[in-house]
Every structure is written in C-alpha cells, then in structure tokens.
PDB file of C-alpha atoms in Angstrom:
ATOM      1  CA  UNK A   1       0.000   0.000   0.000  1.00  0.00           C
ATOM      2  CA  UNK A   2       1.561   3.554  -0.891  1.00  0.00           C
ATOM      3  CA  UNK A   3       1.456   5.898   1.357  1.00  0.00           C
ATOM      4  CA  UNK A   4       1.604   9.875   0.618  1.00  0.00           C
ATOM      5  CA  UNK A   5       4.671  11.594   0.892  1.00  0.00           C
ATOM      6  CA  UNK A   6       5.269  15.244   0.200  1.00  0.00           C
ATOM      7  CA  UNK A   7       8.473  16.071  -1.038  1.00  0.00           C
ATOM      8  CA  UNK A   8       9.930  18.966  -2.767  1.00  0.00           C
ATOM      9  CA  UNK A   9      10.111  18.552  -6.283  1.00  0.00           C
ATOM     10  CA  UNK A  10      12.856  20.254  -8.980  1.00  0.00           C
ATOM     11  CA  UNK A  11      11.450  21.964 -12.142  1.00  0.00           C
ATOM     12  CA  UNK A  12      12.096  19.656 -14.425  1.00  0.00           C
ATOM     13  CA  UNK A  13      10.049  16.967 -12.464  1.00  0.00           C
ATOM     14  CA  UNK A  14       7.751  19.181 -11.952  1.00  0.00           C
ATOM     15  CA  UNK A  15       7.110  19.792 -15.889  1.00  0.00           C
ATOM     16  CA  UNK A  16       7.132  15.573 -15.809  1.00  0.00           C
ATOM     17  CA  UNK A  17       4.110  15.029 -13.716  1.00  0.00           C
ATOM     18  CA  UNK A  18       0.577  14.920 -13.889  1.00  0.00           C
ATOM     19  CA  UNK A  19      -0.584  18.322 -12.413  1.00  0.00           C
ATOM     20  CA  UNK A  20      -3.858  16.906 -11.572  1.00  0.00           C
ATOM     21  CA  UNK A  21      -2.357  14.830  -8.682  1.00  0.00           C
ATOM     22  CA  UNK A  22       0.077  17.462  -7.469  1.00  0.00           C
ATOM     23  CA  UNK A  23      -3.104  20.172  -7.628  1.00  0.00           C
ATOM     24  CA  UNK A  24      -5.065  17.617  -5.527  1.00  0.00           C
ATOM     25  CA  UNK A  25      -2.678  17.131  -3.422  1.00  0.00           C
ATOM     26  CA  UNK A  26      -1.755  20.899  -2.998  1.00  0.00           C
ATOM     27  CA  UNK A  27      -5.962  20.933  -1.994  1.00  0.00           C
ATOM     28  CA  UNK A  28      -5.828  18.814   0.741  1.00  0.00           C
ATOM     29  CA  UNK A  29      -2.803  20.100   2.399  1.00  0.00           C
ATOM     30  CA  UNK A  30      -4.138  23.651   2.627  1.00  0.00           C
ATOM     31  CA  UNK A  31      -7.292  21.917   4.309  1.00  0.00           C
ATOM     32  CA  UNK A  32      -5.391  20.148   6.589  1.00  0.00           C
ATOM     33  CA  UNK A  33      -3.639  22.876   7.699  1.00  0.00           C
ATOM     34  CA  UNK A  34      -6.266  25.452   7.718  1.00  0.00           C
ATOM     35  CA  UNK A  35      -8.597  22.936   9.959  1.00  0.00           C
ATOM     36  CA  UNK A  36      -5.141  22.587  11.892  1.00  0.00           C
ATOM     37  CA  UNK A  37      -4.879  26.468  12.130  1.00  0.00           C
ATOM     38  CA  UNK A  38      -9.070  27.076  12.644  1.00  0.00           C
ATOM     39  CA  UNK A  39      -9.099  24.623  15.915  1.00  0.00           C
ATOM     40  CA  UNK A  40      -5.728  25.679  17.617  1.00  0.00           C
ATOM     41  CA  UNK A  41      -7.445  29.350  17.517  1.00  0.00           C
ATOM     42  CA  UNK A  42     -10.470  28.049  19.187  1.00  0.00           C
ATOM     43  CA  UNK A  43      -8.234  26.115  21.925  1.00  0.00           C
ATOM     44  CA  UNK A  44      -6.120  28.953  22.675  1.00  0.00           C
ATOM     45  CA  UNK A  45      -8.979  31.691  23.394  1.00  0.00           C
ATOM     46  CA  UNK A  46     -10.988  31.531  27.000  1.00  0.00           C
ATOM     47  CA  UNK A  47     -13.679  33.965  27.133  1.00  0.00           C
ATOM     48  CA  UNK A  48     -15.921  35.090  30.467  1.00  0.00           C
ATOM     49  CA  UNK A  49     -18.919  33.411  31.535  1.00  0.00           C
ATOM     50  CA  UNK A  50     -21.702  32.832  29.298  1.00  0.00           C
ATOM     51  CA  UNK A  51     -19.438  34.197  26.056  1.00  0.00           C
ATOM     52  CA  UNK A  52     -18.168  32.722  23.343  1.00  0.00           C
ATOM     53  CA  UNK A  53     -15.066  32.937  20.683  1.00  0.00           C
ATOM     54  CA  UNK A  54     -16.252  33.864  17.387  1.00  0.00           C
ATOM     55  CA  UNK A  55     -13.856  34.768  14.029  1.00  0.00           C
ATOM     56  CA  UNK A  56     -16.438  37.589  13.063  1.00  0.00           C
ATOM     57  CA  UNK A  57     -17.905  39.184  15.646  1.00  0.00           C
ATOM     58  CA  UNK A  58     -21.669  40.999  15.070  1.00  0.00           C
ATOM     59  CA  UNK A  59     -23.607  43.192  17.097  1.00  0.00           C
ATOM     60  CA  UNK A  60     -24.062  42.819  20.770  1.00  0.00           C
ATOM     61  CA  UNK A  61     -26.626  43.796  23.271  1.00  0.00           C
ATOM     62  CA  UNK A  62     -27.047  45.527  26.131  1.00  0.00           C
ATOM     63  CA  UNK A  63     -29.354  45.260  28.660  1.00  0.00           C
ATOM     64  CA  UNK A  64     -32.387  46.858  27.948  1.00  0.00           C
ATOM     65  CA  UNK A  65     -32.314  46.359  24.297  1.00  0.00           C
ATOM     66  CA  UNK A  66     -34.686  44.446  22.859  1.00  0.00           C
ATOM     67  CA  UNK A  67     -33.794  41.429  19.862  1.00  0.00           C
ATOM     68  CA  UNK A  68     -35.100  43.590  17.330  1.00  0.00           C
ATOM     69  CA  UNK A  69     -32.618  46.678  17.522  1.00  0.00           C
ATOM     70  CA  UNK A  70     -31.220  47.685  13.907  1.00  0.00           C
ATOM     71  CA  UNK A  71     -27.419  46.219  13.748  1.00  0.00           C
ATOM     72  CA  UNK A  72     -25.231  46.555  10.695  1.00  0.00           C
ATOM     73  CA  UNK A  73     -23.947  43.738   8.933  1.00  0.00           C
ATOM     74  CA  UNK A  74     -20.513  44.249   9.587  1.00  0.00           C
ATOM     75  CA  UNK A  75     -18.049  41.440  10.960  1.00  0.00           C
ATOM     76  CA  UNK A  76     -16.073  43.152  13.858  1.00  0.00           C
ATOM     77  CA  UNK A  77     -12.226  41.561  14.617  1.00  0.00           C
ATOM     78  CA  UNK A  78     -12.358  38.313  16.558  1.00  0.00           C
ATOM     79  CA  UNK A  79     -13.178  37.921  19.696  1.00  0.00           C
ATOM     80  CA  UNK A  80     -15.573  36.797  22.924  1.00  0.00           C
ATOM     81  CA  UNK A  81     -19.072  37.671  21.589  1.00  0.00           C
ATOM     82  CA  UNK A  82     -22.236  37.947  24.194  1.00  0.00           C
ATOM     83  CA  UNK A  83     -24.730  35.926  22.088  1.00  0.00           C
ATOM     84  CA  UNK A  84     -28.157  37.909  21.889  1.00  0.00           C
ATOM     85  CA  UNK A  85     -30.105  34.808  20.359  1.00  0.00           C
ATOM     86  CA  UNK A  86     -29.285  32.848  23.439  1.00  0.00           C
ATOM     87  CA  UNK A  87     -31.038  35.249  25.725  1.00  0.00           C
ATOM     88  CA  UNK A  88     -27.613  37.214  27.082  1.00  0.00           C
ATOM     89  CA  UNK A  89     -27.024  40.823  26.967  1.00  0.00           C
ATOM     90  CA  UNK A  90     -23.877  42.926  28.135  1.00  0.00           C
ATOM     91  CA  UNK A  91     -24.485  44.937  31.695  1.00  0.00           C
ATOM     92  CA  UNK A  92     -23.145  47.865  32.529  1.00  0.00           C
ATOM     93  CA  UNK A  93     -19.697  46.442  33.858  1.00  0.00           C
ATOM     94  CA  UNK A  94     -19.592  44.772  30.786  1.00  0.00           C
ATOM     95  CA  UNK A  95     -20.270  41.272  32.230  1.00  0.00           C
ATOM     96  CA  UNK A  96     -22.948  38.940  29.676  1.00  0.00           C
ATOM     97  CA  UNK A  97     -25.376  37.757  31.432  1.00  0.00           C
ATOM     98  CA  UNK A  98     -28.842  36.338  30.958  1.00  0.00           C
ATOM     99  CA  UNK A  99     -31.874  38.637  30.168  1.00  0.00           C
ATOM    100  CA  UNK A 100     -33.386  37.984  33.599  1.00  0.00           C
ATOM    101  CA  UNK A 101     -30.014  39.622  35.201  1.00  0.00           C
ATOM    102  CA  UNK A 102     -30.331  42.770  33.909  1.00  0.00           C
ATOM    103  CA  UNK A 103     -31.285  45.565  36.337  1.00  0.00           C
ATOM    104  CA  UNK A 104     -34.965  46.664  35.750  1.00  0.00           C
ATOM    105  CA  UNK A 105     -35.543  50.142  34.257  1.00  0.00           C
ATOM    106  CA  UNK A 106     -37.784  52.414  35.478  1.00  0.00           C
ATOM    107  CA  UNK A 107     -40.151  53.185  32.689  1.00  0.00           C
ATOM    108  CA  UNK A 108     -40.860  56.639  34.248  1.00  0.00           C
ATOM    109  CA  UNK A 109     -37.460  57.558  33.797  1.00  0.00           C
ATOM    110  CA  UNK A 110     -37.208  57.225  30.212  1.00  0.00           C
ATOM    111  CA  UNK A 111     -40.425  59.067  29.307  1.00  0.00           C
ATOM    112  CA  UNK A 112     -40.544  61.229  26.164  1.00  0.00           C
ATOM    113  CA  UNK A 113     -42.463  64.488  26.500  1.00  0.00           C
ATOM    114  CA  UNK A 114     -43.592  66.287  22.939  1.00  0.00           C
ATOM    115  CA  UNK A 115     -44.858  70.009  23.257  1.00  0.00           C
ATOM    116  CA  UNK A 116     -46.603  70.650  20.305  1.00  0.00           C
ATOM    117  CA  UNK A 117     -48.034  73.678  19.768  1.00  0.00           C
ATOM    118  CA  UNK A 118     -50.415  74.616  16.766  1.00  0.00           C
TER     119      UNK A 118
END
C-alpha cells in the first residue's frame, strides 16, 4: 500500500508530472492545515462566563435592548461575543449575562415628552 509523501520537487520533475495529482494534493494540504490552524485558535482563546469565541464578531446587546434593535452587517475583529439569540445581553460592567439579570428600568425615567403647539 503507498502511502503519501510530500516532497519537494525540482522543475524539471515538476514539468514531468501529472498536475492533476500534485493540484489535488496541494488541496488537501491547505485543508489540513487550515482545519489545523481554525481549531488551535479556538483552543487557545478563554472567554468570560456565558461568552463565546467567534472569528467575526456581530452586534451585541445591552441590557435593555430588545432582539429587534437595527445592527449593521458588519463582521467586527475576533473575539468573545455575548450571544443575543441565546437570551444574554452585556451589563453595565460589561459582564454577559442572561436577560433575567439585567437591572430593571424604570419606565418613568425614560419618558418622552412632545410640546406641540399649533
């Protein structure tokens, strides 16, 4: 049974073989390494409770904002990410923590009032 080997090879061999193989080949190393590469990252990261590491990070939450505030599509650098579909938002220390953490606002506090005049 043959077993792969990789091996540097000179030009002339190189203008000898089969490119098909060599391109294949070529394929599944950069797989290999990139899965290599994609699961060390994940090992070497420890985020806080309740985050997690993510390679493109979105929009976050705070407490007090509901699931349905506007966010841009954007993909922020890497990092620990508070997930808002999981029911967590970020408090005022900056801790994630559930939904049922967050301090209750005072709905008297945040009243709007409109003086219109005709």
């Amino acid at each position: 049974m043959n077993k792969p080997v990789l091996r540097m090879f000179s030009i002339k061999e190189y203008r000898s073989i089969d490119r098909r193989h060599l391109y294949s080949d070529l394929c599944r190393l950069m797989v290999l390494v990139f899965t290599f590469t994609h699961v060390d990252t994940k090992r070497r990261h420890r985020c806080g409770r309740n985050e997690i590491w993510v390679e493109c990070k979105g929009c976050e939450l705070k407490c007090g904002q509901s699931e349905f505030t506007p966010c841009v599509l954007i993909c922020n650098p890497a990092g620990c990410y508070c997930p808002a579909y999981d029911g967590f938002r970020r408090d005022i220390a900056g801790k994630c923590v559930a939904v049922s953490e967050c301090p209750k606002i005072s709905a008297e506090k945040h009243k709007i009032f409109l003086n219109i005049t005709s």
